[in-house]
């Protein structure tokens, strides 16, 4: 009799374990399916204006804007640059000519034959952005011009009115990425595919903003900054979260958490500091 009870218990235990295993498998499968259904994108929203970019476009927008911030240029300069790059290259660093000319290259489709630099130089996004701003600031009162008019004076395009359709995108992304609008940029992303590297984050920050006071602490980069500078760096980190495997950003009492996909939320992030956390490796 006791032997039968023992067998019965083993059967019940085996069934329970099978159900648990099946539940775990189902949960894992559901999560995996959910990940594949996520449409990765970055969104900037300021007031009633809103615009979306693909993650690689947002990273290039962050680079272009960081160059403006580093040079101390107004957000209007970044708005003009972003609208221009969207029209010329769809905010992608393309290595072939387009409507601008057979030798046009890079984010702004600048032509070596027109004095913009060598092909290698105009394919360098930092050089190309700097060259655009060098030309832009020579235009008298460019800040008061319509974006399409200012862009045309720099680019001399055969389609001058085409820049106008990208004005709203340029404005909202520039406002977020210059830090003028706090908590205005959010990226919806899948889980990181690999561990992040804090030194890479520091190197990219330095390339974008100059010698910033950043230190690495485990899997987190800590940067001293406040006000619009802090929000510029924080939202740059969100825009680059996919390529840098960033999982969390904290700034001025707010945090962005990649896994939650709820955008910026109130937190205990201290003022005067930006924290950028990357995915940790497995041991």
PDB file of C-alpha atoms in Angstrom:
ATOM      1  CA  UNK A   1       0.000   0.000   0.000  1.00  0.00           C
ATOM      2  CA  UNK A   2       2.768   2.431   0.949  1.00  0.00           C
ATOM      3  CA  UNK A   3       4.562   1.539  -2.285  1.00  0.00           C
ATOM      4  CA  UNK A   4       1.504   2.605  -4.298  1.00  0.00           C
ATOM      5  CA  UNK A   5       1.311   5.863  -2.361  1.00  0.00           C
ATOM      6  CA  UNK A   6       4.995   6.452  -3.095  1.00  0.00           C
ATOM      7  CA  UNK A   7       4.502   5.842  -6.807  1.00  0.00           C
ATOM      8  CA  UNK A   8       1.471   8.151  -6.751  1.00  0.00           C
ATOM      9  CA  UNK A   9       3.515  10.908  -5.144  1.00  0.00           C
ATOM     10  CA  UNK A  10       6.284  10.476  -7.687  1.00  0.00           C
ATOM     11  CA  UNK A  11       3.755  10.731 -10.512  1.00  0.00           C
ATOM     12  CA  UNK A  12       2.214  13.880  -9.011  1.00  0.00           C
ATOM     13  CA  UNK A  13       5.667  15.389  -8.468  1.00  0.00           C
ATOM     14  CA  UNK A  14       6.697  14.512 -12.029  1.00  0.00           C
ATOM     15  CA  UNK A  15       3.518  16.053 -13.404  1.00  0.00           C
ATOM     16  CA  UNK A  16       4.025  19.200 -11.345  1.00  0.00           C
ATOM     17  CA  UNK A  17       7.625  19.542 -12.538  1.00  0.00           C
ATOM     18  CA  UNK A  18       6.521  19.017 -16.131  1.00  0.00           C
ATOM     19  CA  UNK A  19       3.887  21.728 -15.767  1.00  0.00           C
ATOM     20  CA  UNK A  20       6.419  24.104 -14.227  1.00  0.00           C
ATOM     21  CA  UNK A  21       8.944  23.375 -16.968  1.00  0.00           C
ATOM     22  CA  UNK A  22       6.267  23.865 -19.578  1.00  0.00           C
ATOM     23  CA  UNK A  23       5.274  27.148 -17.977  1.00  0.00           C
ATOM     24  CA  UNK A  24       8.855  28.375 -17.920  1.00  0.00           C
ATOM     25  CA  UNK A  25       9.319  27.366 -21.551  1.00  0.00           C
ATOM     26  CA  UNK A  26       6.089  29.136 -22.497  1.00  0.00           C
ATOM     27  CA  UNK A  27       7.138  32.271 -20.622  1.00  0.00           C
ATOM     28  CA  UNK A  28      10.572  32.292 -22.262  1.00  0.00           C
ATOM     29  CA  UNK A  29       9.032  31.686 -25.683  1.00  0.00           C
ATOM     30  CA  UNK A  30       6.556  34.527 -25.065  1.00  0.00           C
ATOM     31  CA  UNK A  31       9.335  36.910 -24.087  1.00  0.00           C
ATOM     32  CA  UNK A  32      11.360  35.914 -27.140  1.00  0.00           C
ATOM     33  CA  UNK A  33       8.341  36.449 -29.399  1.00  0.00           C
ATOM     34  CA  UNK A  34       7.624  39.777 -27.715  1.00  0.00           C
ATOM     35  CA  UNK A  35      11.194  40.919 -28.401  1.00  0.00           C
ATOM     36  CA  UNK A  36      10.859  40.139 -32.087  1.00  0.00           C
ATOM     37  CA  UNK A  37       7.655  42.192 -32.258  1.00  0.00           C
ATOM     38  CA  UNK A  38       9.300  45.349 -30.881  1.00  0.00           C
ATOM     39  CA  UNK A  39       9.697  48.047 -33.520  1.00  0.00           C
ATOM     40  CA  UNK A  40      12.902  49.821 -32.557  1.00  0.00           C
ATOM     41  CA  UNK A  41      12.809  53.582 -33.006  1.00  0.00           C
ATOM     42  CA  UNK A  42      13.621  56.889 -31.314  1.00  0.00           C
ATOM     43  CA  UNK A  43      10.999  59.561 -30.723  1.00  0.00           C
ATOM     44  CA  UNK A  44      11.432  63.236 -29.875  1.00  0.00           C
ATOM     45  CA  UNK A  45       8.404  65.121 -28.564  1.00  0.00           C
ATOM     46  CA  UNK A  46       8.303  68.813 -27.666  1.00  0.00           C
ATOM     47  CA  UNK A  47       4.906  70.353 -27.037  1.00  0.00           C
ATOM     48  CA  UNK A  48       2.558  69.315 -29.826  1.00  0.00           C
ATOM     49  CA  UNK A  49       5.440  68.444 -32.171  1.00  0.00           C
ATOM     50  CA  UNK A  50       6.645  64.859 -32.432  1.00  0.00           C
ATOM     51  CA  UNK A  51       8.978  63.017 -34.812  1.00  0.00           C
ATOM     52  CA  UNK A  52      10.376  59.505 -35.134  1.00  0.00           C
ATOM     53  CA  UNK A  53      13.750  58.319 -36.414  1.00  0.00           C
ATOM     54  CA  UNK A  54      15.310  54.899 -36.874  1.00  0.00           C
ATOM     55  CA  UNK A  55      17.959  54.145 -34.252  1.00  0.00           C
ATOM     56  CA  UNK A  56      20.901  54.690 -36.614  1.00  0.00           C
ATOM     57  CA  UNK A  57      19.402  57.985 -37.787  1.00  0.00           C
ATOM     58  CA  UNK A  58      18.936  59.112 -34.174  1.00  0.00           C
ATOM     59  CA  UNK A  59      22.568  58.293 -33.387  1.00  0.00           C
ATOM     60  CA  UNK A  60      23.701  60.452 -36.316  1.00  0.00           C
ATOM     61  CA  UNK A  61      21.331  63.216 -35.224  1.00  0.00           C
ATOM     62  CA  UNK A  62      22.916  63.064 -31.764  1.00  0.00           C
ATOM     63  CA  UNK A  63      26.404  63.334 -33.276  1.00  0.00           C
ATOM     64  CA  UNK A  64      25.502  66.325 -35.450  1.00  0.00           C
ATOM     65  CA  UNK A  65      23.846  68.073 -32.507  1.00  0.00           C
ATOM     66  CA  UNK A  66      26.721  67.323 -30.129  1.00  0.00           C
ATOM     67  CA  UNK A  67      29.091  69.103 -32.508  1.00  0.00           C
ATOM     68  CA  UNK A  68      26.862  72.186 -32.283  1.00  0.00           C
ATOM     69  CA  UNK A  69      26.784  71.956 -28.479  1.00  0.00           C
ATOM     70  CA  UNK A  70      30.565  71.555 -28.351  1.00  0.00           C
ATOM     71  CA  UNK A  71      30.992  74.683 -30.466  1.00  0.00           C
ATOM     72  CA  UNK A  72      28.590  76.690 -28.341  1.00  0.00           C
ATOM     73  CA  UNK A  73      26.159  77.182 -31.217  1.00  0.00           C
ATOM     74  CA  UNK A  74      22.445  77.819 -30.602  1.00  0.00           C
ATOM     75  CA  UNK A  75      19.850  75.039 -30.988  1.00  0.00           C
ATOM     76  CA  UNK A  76      18.723  76.738 -34.230  1.00  0.00           C
ATOM     77  CA  UNK A  77      22.029  75.743 -35.836  1.00  0.00           C
ATOM     78  CA  UNK A  78      21.399  72.105 -34.974  1.00  0.00           C
ATOM     79  CA  UNK A  79      17.815  72.333 -36.289  1.00  0.00           C
ATOM     80  CA  UNK A  80      19.109  73.561 -39.651  1.00  0.00           C
ATOM     81  CA  UNK A  81      21.826  70.906 -39.769  1.00  0.00           C
ATOM     82  CA  UNK A  82      19.433  68.058 -38.957  1.00  0.00           C
ATOM     83  CA  UNK A  83      16.863  69.123 -41.550  1.00  0.00           C
ATOM     84  CA  UNK A  84      19.655  69.419 -44.118  1.00  0.00           C
ATOM     85  CA  UNK A  85      21.181  66.010 -43.357  1.00  0.00           C
ATOM     86  CA  UNK A  86      17.769  64.350 -43.455  1.00  0.00           C
ATOM     87  CA  UNK A  87      17.100  65.726 -46.909  1.00  0.00           C
ATOM     88  CA  UNK A  88      20.574  65.038 -48.256  1.00  0.00           C
ATOM     89  CA  UNK A  89      21.260  61.552 -46.876  1.00  0.00           C
ATOM     90  CA  UNK A  90      18.278  60.484 -44.738  1.00  0.00           C
ATOM     91  CA  UNK A  91      20.666  61.031 -41.805  1.00  0.00           C
ATOM     92  CA  UNK A  92      22.917  58.196 -42.935  1.00  0.00           C
ATOM     93  CA  UNK A  93      26.613  58.375 -43.715  1.00  0.00           C
ATOM     94  CA  UNK A  94      26.367  57.145 -47.289  1.00  0.00           C
ATOM     95  CA  UNK A  95      29.459  56.589 -49.398  1.00  0.00           C
ATOM     96  CA  UNK A  96      28.033  57.297 -52.835  1.00  0.00           C
ATOM     97  CA  UNK A  97      26.687  60.221 -54.816  1.00  0.00           C
ATOM     98  CA  UNK A  98      23.054  61.224 -55.013  1.00  0.00           C
ATOM     99  CA  UNK A  99      21.133  64.121 -56.540  1.00  0.00           C
ATOM    100  CA  UNK A 100      23.744  66.527 -55.133  1.00  0.00           C
ATOM    101  CA  UNK A 101      26.355  65.216 -57.570  1.00  0.00           C
ATOM    102  CA  UNK A 102      28.282  62.092 -58.559  1.00  0.00           C
ATOM    103  CA  UNK A 103      31.062  62.777 -56.045  1.00  0.00           C
ATOM    104  CA  UNK A 104      28.824  63.809 -53.134  1.00  0.00           C
ATOM    105  CA  UNK A 105      29.395  61.857 -49.946  1.00  0.00           C
ATOM    106  CA  UNK A 106      28.474  61.541 -46.300  1.00  0.00           C
ATOM    107  CA  UNK A 107      25.760  62.899 -44.023  1.00  0.00           C
ATOM    108  CA  UNK A 108      25.507  66.204 -45.887  1.00  0.00           C
ATOM    109  CA  UNK A 109      26.381  64.887 -49.354  1.00  0.00           C
ATOM    110  CA  UNK A 110      29.304  67.299 -49.525  1.00  0.00           C
ATOM    111  CA  UNK A 111      31.335  67.309 -52.741  1.00  0.00           C
ATOM    112  CA  UNK A 112      35.133  67.202 -52.692  1.00  0.00           C
ATOM    113  CA  UNK A 113      35.068  68.828 -56.137  1.00  0.00           C
ATOM    114  CA  UNK A 114      33.279  71.821 -54.579  1.00  0.00           C
ATOM    115  CA  UNK A 115      35.898  72.395 -51.908  1.00  0.00           C
ATOM    116  CA  UNK A 116      34.285  70.602 -48.967  1.00  0.00           C
ATOM    117  CA  UNK A 117      37.372  68.476 -48.306  1.00  0.00           C
ATOM    118  CA  UNK A 118      38.725  65.132 -49.384  1.00  0.00           C
ATOM    119  CA  UNK A 119      36.441  62.127 -49.770  1.00  0.00           C
ATOM    120  CA  UNK A 120      37.890  60.672 -46.574  1.00  0.00           C
ATOM    121  CA  UNK A 121      37.162  63.906 -44.711  1.00  0.00           C
ATOM    122  CA  UNK A 122      33.545  64.322 -45.806  1.00  0.00           C
ATOM    123  CA  UNK A 123      32.908  60.680 -44.892  1.00  0.00           C
ATOM    124  CA  UNK A 124      33.994  61.500 -41.335  1.00  0.00           C
ATOM    125  CA  UNK A 125      30.727  62.562 -39.625  1.00  0.00           C
ATOM    126  CA  UNK A 126      32.517  64.895 -37.208  1.00  0.00           C
ATOM    127  CA  UNK A 127      34.446  66.628 -39.981  1.00  0.00           C
ATOM    128  CA  UNK A 128      31.342  66.849 -42.176  1.00  0.00           C
ATOM    129  CA  UNK A 129      29.256  68.343 -39.367  1.00  0.00           C
ATOM    130  CA  UNK A 130      31.983  70.838 -38.534  1.00  0.00           C
ATOM    131  CA  UNK A 131      32.306  71.844 -42.183  1.00  0.00           C
ATOM    132  CA  UNK A 132      28.552  72.422 -42.389  1.00  0.00           C
ATOM    133  CA  UNK A 133      28.570  74.639 -39.290  1.00  0.00           C
ATOM    134  CA  UNK A 134      31.643  76.524 -40.572  1.00  0.00           C
ATOM    135  CA  UNK A 135      29.629  77.492 -43.643  1.00  0.00           C
ATOM    136  CA  UNK A 136      26.414  78.139 -41.727  1.00  0.00           C
ATOM    137  CA  UNK A 137      27.848  80.653 -39.263  1.00  0.00           C
ATOM    138  CA  UNK A 138      29.170  82.756 -42.157  1.00  0.00           C
ATOM    139  CA  UNK A 139      25.588  83.477 -43.252  1.00  0.00           C
ATOM    140  CA  UNK A 140      24.470  86.832 -41.819  1.00  0.00           C
ATOM    141  CA  UNK A 141      21.698  86.412 -39.219  1.00  0.00           C
ATOM    142  CA  UNK A 142      21.178  82.776 -40.131  1.00  0.00           C
ATOM    143  CA  UNK A 143      19.261  82.205 -36.879  1.00  0.00           C
ATOM    144  CA  UNK A 144      16.417  84.434 -38.068  1.00  0.00           C
ATOM    145  CA  UNK A 145      16.139  82.785 -41.483  1.00  0.00           C
ATOM    146  CA  UNK A 146      13.674  80.038 -42.331  1.00  0.00           C
ATOM    147  CA  UNK A 147      15.378  76.678 -41.937  1.00  0.00           C
ATOM    148  CA  UNK A 148      15.000  75.897 -45.625  1.00  0.00           C
ATOM    149  CA  UNK A 149      16.525  79.286 -46.601  1.00  0.00           C
ATOM    150  CA  UNK A 150      19.528  78.853 -44.323  1.00  0.00           C
ATOM    151  CA  UNK A 151      20.072  75.272 -45.499  1.00  0.00           C
ATOM    152  CA  UNK A 152      19.918  76.366 -49.122  1.00  0.00           C
ATOM    153  CA  UNK A 153      22.536  79.073 -48.633  1.00  0.00           C
ATOM    154  CA  UNK A 154      24.938  76.429 -47.337  1.00  0.00           C
ATOM    155  CA  UNK A 155      24.115  73.592 -49.719  1.00  0.00           C
ATOM    156  CA  UNK A 156      23.140  75.385 -52.968  1.00  0.00           C
ATOM    157  CA  UNK A 157      20.739  72.563 -53.736  1.00  0.00           C
ATOM    158  CA  UNK A 158      18.804  72.110 -56.958  1.00  0.00           C
ATOM    159  CA  UNK A 159      15.761  71.389 -54.779  1.00  0.00           C
ATOM    160  CA  UNK A 160      15.769  74.219 -52.209  1.00  0.00           C
ATOM    161  CA  UNK A 161      12.204  73.724 -50.985  1.00  0.00           C
ATOM    162  CA  UNK A 162      12.818  70.068 -50.080  1.00  0.00           C
ATOM    163  CA  UNK A 163      14.408  71.008 -46.756  1.00  0.00           C
ATOM    164  CA  UNK A 164      11.098  72.439 -45.515  1.00  0.00           C
ATOM    165  CA  UNK A 165       9.468  69.027 -45.045  1.00  0.00           C
ATOM    166  CA  UNK A 166      12.077  68.136 -42.407  1.00  0.00           C
ATOM    167  CA  UNK A 167      11.768  71.305 -40.325  1.00  0.00           C
ATOM    168  CA  UNK A 168       9.619  69.836 -37.553  1.00  0.00           C
ATOM    169  CA  UNK A 169      11.904  66.821 -37.185  1.00  0.00           C
ATOM    170  CA  UNK A 170      14.923  69.134 -37.040  1.00  0.00           C
ATOM    171  CA  UNK A 171      13.339  71.335 -34.386  1.00  0.00           C
ATOM    172  CA  UNK A 172      12.198  68.618 -31.976  1.00  0.00           C
ATOM    173  CA  UNK A 173      15.346  66.499 -32.187  1.00  0.00           C
ATOM    174  CA  UNK A 174      17.579  69.568 -31.868  1.00  0.00           C
ATOM    175  CA  UNK A 175      15.596  70.785 -28.864  1.00  0.00           C
ATOM    176  CA  UNK A 176      15.977  67.414 -27.144  1.00  0.00           C
ATOM    177  CA  UNK A 177      19.586  66.715 -28.100  1.00  0.00           C
ATOM    178  CA  UNK A 178      20.852  70.190 -27.164  1.00  0.00           C
ATOM    179  CA  UNK A 179      19.222  69.708 -23.761  1.00  0.00           C
ATOM    180  CA  UNK A 180      16.859  72.638 -24.216  1.00  0.00           C
ATOM    181  CA  UNK A 181      13.925  70.261 -23.704  1.00  0.00           C
ATOM    182  CA  UNK A 182      14.303  67.835 -20.805  1.00  0.00           C
ATOM    183  CA  UNK A 183      13.009  64.255 -21.025  1.00  0.00           C
ATOM    184  CA  UNK A 184      12.037  64.845 -24.654  1.00  0.00           C
ATOM    185  CA  UNK A 185      13.842  61.924 -26.338  1.00  0.00           C
ATOM    186  CA  UNK A 186      12.910  58.274 -25.879  1.00  0.00           C
ATOM    187  CA  UNK A 187      14.097  55.184 -27.729  1.00  0.00           C
ATOM    188  CA  UNK A 188      12.117  51.945 -27.813  1.00  0.00           C
ATOM    189  CA  UNK A 189      14.652  49.123 -28.025  1.00  0.00           C
ATOM    190  CA  UNK A 190      15.006  45.375 -27.740  1.00  0.00           C
ATOM    191  CA  UNK A 191      17.262  43.905 -25.066  1.00  0.00           C
ATOM    192  CA  UNK A 192      21.007  44.438 -25.686  1.00  0.00           C
ATOM    193  CA  UNK A 193      22.585  41.771 -27.847  1.00  0.00           C
ATOM    194  CA  UNK A 194      25.974  42.099 -26.154  1.00  0.00           C
ATOM    195  CA  UNK A 195      27.653  43.590 -23.123  1.00  0.00           C
ATOM    196  CA  UNK A 196      28.524  47.263 -23.173  1.00  0.00           C
ATOM    197  CA  UNK A 197      31.953  48.760 -22.601  1.00  0.00           C
ATOM    198  CA  UNK A 198      32.251  51.804 -20.338  1.00  0.00           C
ATOM    199  CA  UNK A 199      35.514  52.940 -21.908  1.00  0.00           C
ATOM    200  CA  UNK A 200      33.864  52.981 -25.330  1.00  0.00           C
ATOM    201  CA  UNK A 201      31.109  55.162 -23.884  1.00  0.00           C
ATOM    202  CA  UNK A 202      33.716  57.571 -22.446  1.00  0.00           C
ATOM    203  CA  UNK A 203      35.586  57.646 -25.768  1.00  0.00           C
ATOM    204  CA  UNK A 204      32.408  58.363 -27.733  1.00  0.00           C
ATOM    205  CA  UNK A 205      31.375  61.052 -25.242  1.00  0.00           C
ATOM    206  CA  UNK A 206      34.769  62.710 -25.616  1.00  0.00           C
ATOM    207  CA  UNK A 207      34.588  62.581 -29.407  1.00  0.00           C
ATOM    208  CA  UNK A 208      31.120  64.151 -29.316  1.00  0.00           C
ATOM    209  CA  UNK A 209      31.378  66.763 -26.558  1.00  0.00           C
ATOM    210  CA  UNK A 210      35.112  67.237 -25.995  1.00  0.00           C
ATOM    211  CA  UNK A 211      37.006  66.545 -22.787  1.00  0.00           C
ATOM    212  CA  UNK A 212      34.091  65.846 -20.464  1.00  0.00           C
ATOM    213  CA  UNK A 213      34.700  65.014 -16.771  1.00  0.00           C
ATOM    214  CA  UNK A 214      33.594  61.386 -17.049  1.00  0.00           C
ATOM    215  CA  UNK A 215      34.754  58.414 -14.989  1.00  0.00           C
ATOM    216  CA  UNK A 216      33.954  54.712 -15.181  1.00  0.00           C
ATOM    217  CA  UNK A 217      32.576  52.927 -12.109  1.00  0.00           C
ATOM    218  CA  UNK A 218      31.914  49.265 -12.846  1.00  0.00           C
ATOM    219  CA  UNK A 219      29.342  49.158 -15.632  1.00  0.00           C
ATOM    220  CA  UNK A 220      28.373  52.820 -15.162  1.00  0.00           C
ATOM    221  CA  UNK A 221      29.867  56.037 -16.528  1.00  0.00           C
ATOM    222  CA  UNK A 222      29.478  58.992 -14.181  1.00  0.00           C
ATOM    223  CA  UNK A 223      29.683  62.487 -15.617  1.00  0.00           C
ATOM    224  CA  UNK A 224      29.554  65.838 -13.841  1.00  0.00           C
ATOM    225  CA  UNK A 225      27.136  68.162 -15.662  1.00  0.00           C
ATOM    226  CA  UNK A 226      24.062  70.239 -14.956  1.00  0.00           C
ATOM    227  CA  UNK A 227      21.239  72.050 -16.725  1.00  0.00           C
ATOM    228  CA  UNK A 228      20.987  71.825 -20.493  1.00  0.00           C
ATOM    229  CA  UNK A 229      24.482  70.292 -20.744  1.00  0.00           C
ATOM    230  CA  UNK A 230      23.388  67.398 -18.522  1.00  0.00           C
ATOM    231  CA  UNK A 231      20.243  66.782 -20.575  1.00  0.00           C
ATOM    232  CA  UNK A 232      22.225  67.040 -23.834  1.00  0.00           C
ATOM    233  CA  UNK A 233      24.576  64.284 -22.648  1.00  0.00           C
ATOM    234  CA  UNK A 234      21.767  62.166 -21.176  1.00  0.00           C
ATOM    235  CA  UNK A 235      19.660  62.250 -24.321  1.00  0.00           C
ATOM    236  CA  UNK A 236      22.751  61.662 -26.468  1.00  0.00           C
ATOM    237  CA  UNK A 237      23.212  58.461 -24.435  1.00  0.00           C
ATOM    238  CA  UNK A 238      19.619  57.390 -25.098  1.00  0.00           C
ATOM    239  CA  UNK A 239      20.023  58.091 -28.829  1.00  0.00           C
ATOM    240  CA  UNK A 240      23.144  55.881 -28.813  1.00  0.00           C
ATOM    241  CA  UNK A 241      21.725  53.222 -26.496  1.00  0.00           C
ATOM    242  CA  UNK A 242      21.399  50.564 -29.194  1.00  0.00           C
ATOM    243  CA  UNK A 243      24.986  50.668 -30.458  1.00  0.00           C
ATOM    244  CA  UNK A 244      26.538  51.210 -27.001  1.00  0.00           C
ATOM    245  CA  UNK A 245      24.338  48.651 -25.155  1.00  0.00           C
ATOM    246  CA  UNK A 246      23.124  51.329 -22.734  1.00  0.00           C
ATOM    247  CA  UNK A 247      20.504  50.016 -20.296  1.00  0.00           C
ATOM    248  CA  UNK A 248      19.839  53.009 -18.045  1.00  0.00           C
ATOM    249  CA  UNK A 249      20.475  56.757 -17.937  1.00  0.00           C
ATOM    250  CA  UNK A 250      19.974  58.964 -14.886  1.00  0.00           C
ATOM    251  CA  UNK A 251      19.918  62.779 -14.748  1.00  0.00           C
ATOM    252  CA  UNK A 252      18.365  65.591 -12.703  1.00  0.00           C
ATOM    253  CA  UNK A 253      15.790  63.489 -10.831  1.00  0.00           C
ATOM    254  CA  UNK A 254      14.781  61.412 -13.860  1.00  0.00           C
ATOM    255  CA  UNK A 255      15.808  58.052 -15.293  1.00  0.00           C
ATOM    256  CA  UNK A 256      15.423  56.264 -18.605  1.00  0.00           C
ATOM    257  CA  UNK A 257      15.240  52.471 -18.337  1.00  0.00           C
ATOM    258  CA  UNK A 258      15.651  50.474 -21.531  1.00  0.00           C
ATOM    259  CA  UNK A 259      13.864  47.385 -20.205  1.00  0.00           C
ATOM    260  CA  UNK A 260      10.760  49.187 -18.931  1.00  0.00           C
ATOM    261  CA  UNK A 261      10.105  50.992 -22.229  1.00  0.00           C
ATOM    262  CA  UNK A 262       8.209  53.665 -20.300  1.00  0.00           C
ATOM    263  CA  UNK A 263      10.352  56.635 -21.295  1.00  0.00           C
ATOM    264  CA  UNK A 264      11.704  59.053 -18.695  1.00  0.00           C
ATOM    265  CA  UNK A 265      10.384  58.523 -15.180  1.00  0.00           C
ATOM    266  CA  UNK A 266      10.968  60.351 -11.876  1.00  0.00           C
ATOM    267  CA  UNK A 267      13.848  58.846  -9.881  1.00  0.00           C
ATOM    268  CA  UNK A 268      16.435  59.630  -7.229  1.00  0.00           C
ATOM    269  CA  UNK A 269      19.071  60.539  -9.853  1.00  0.00           C
ATOM    270  CA  UNK A 270      21.034  63.440  -8.306  1.00  0.00           C
ATOM    271  CA  UNK A 271      21.351  66.909  -9.798  1.00  0.00           C
ATOM    272  CA  UNK A 272      24.689  67.907 -11.303  1.00  0.00           C
ATOM    273  CA  UNK A 273      25.435  64.405 -12.503  1.00  0.00           C
ATOM    274  CA  UNK A 274      24.663  62.091 -15.416  1.00  0.00           C
ATOM    275  CA  UNK A 275      24.961  58.317 -15.050  1.00  0.00           C
ATOM    276  CA  UNK A 276      25.069  56.011 -18.066  1.00  0.00           C
ATOM    277  CA  UNK A 277      24.849  52.276 -17.327  1.00  0.00           C
ATOM    278  CA  UNK A 278      25.653  49.604 -19.911  1.00  0.00           C
ATOM    279  CA  UNK A 279      24.727  45.942 -20.102  1.00  0.00           C
ATOM    280  CA  UNK A 280      27.034  43.805 -17.991  1.00  0.00           C
ATOM    281  CA  UNK A 281      28.785  40.756 -19.375  1.00  0.00           C
ATOM    282  CA  UNK A 282      28.055  37.239 -18.182  1.00  0.00           C
ATOM    283  CA  UNK A 283      30.605  35.602 -15.932  1.00  0.00           C
TER     284      UNK A 283
END
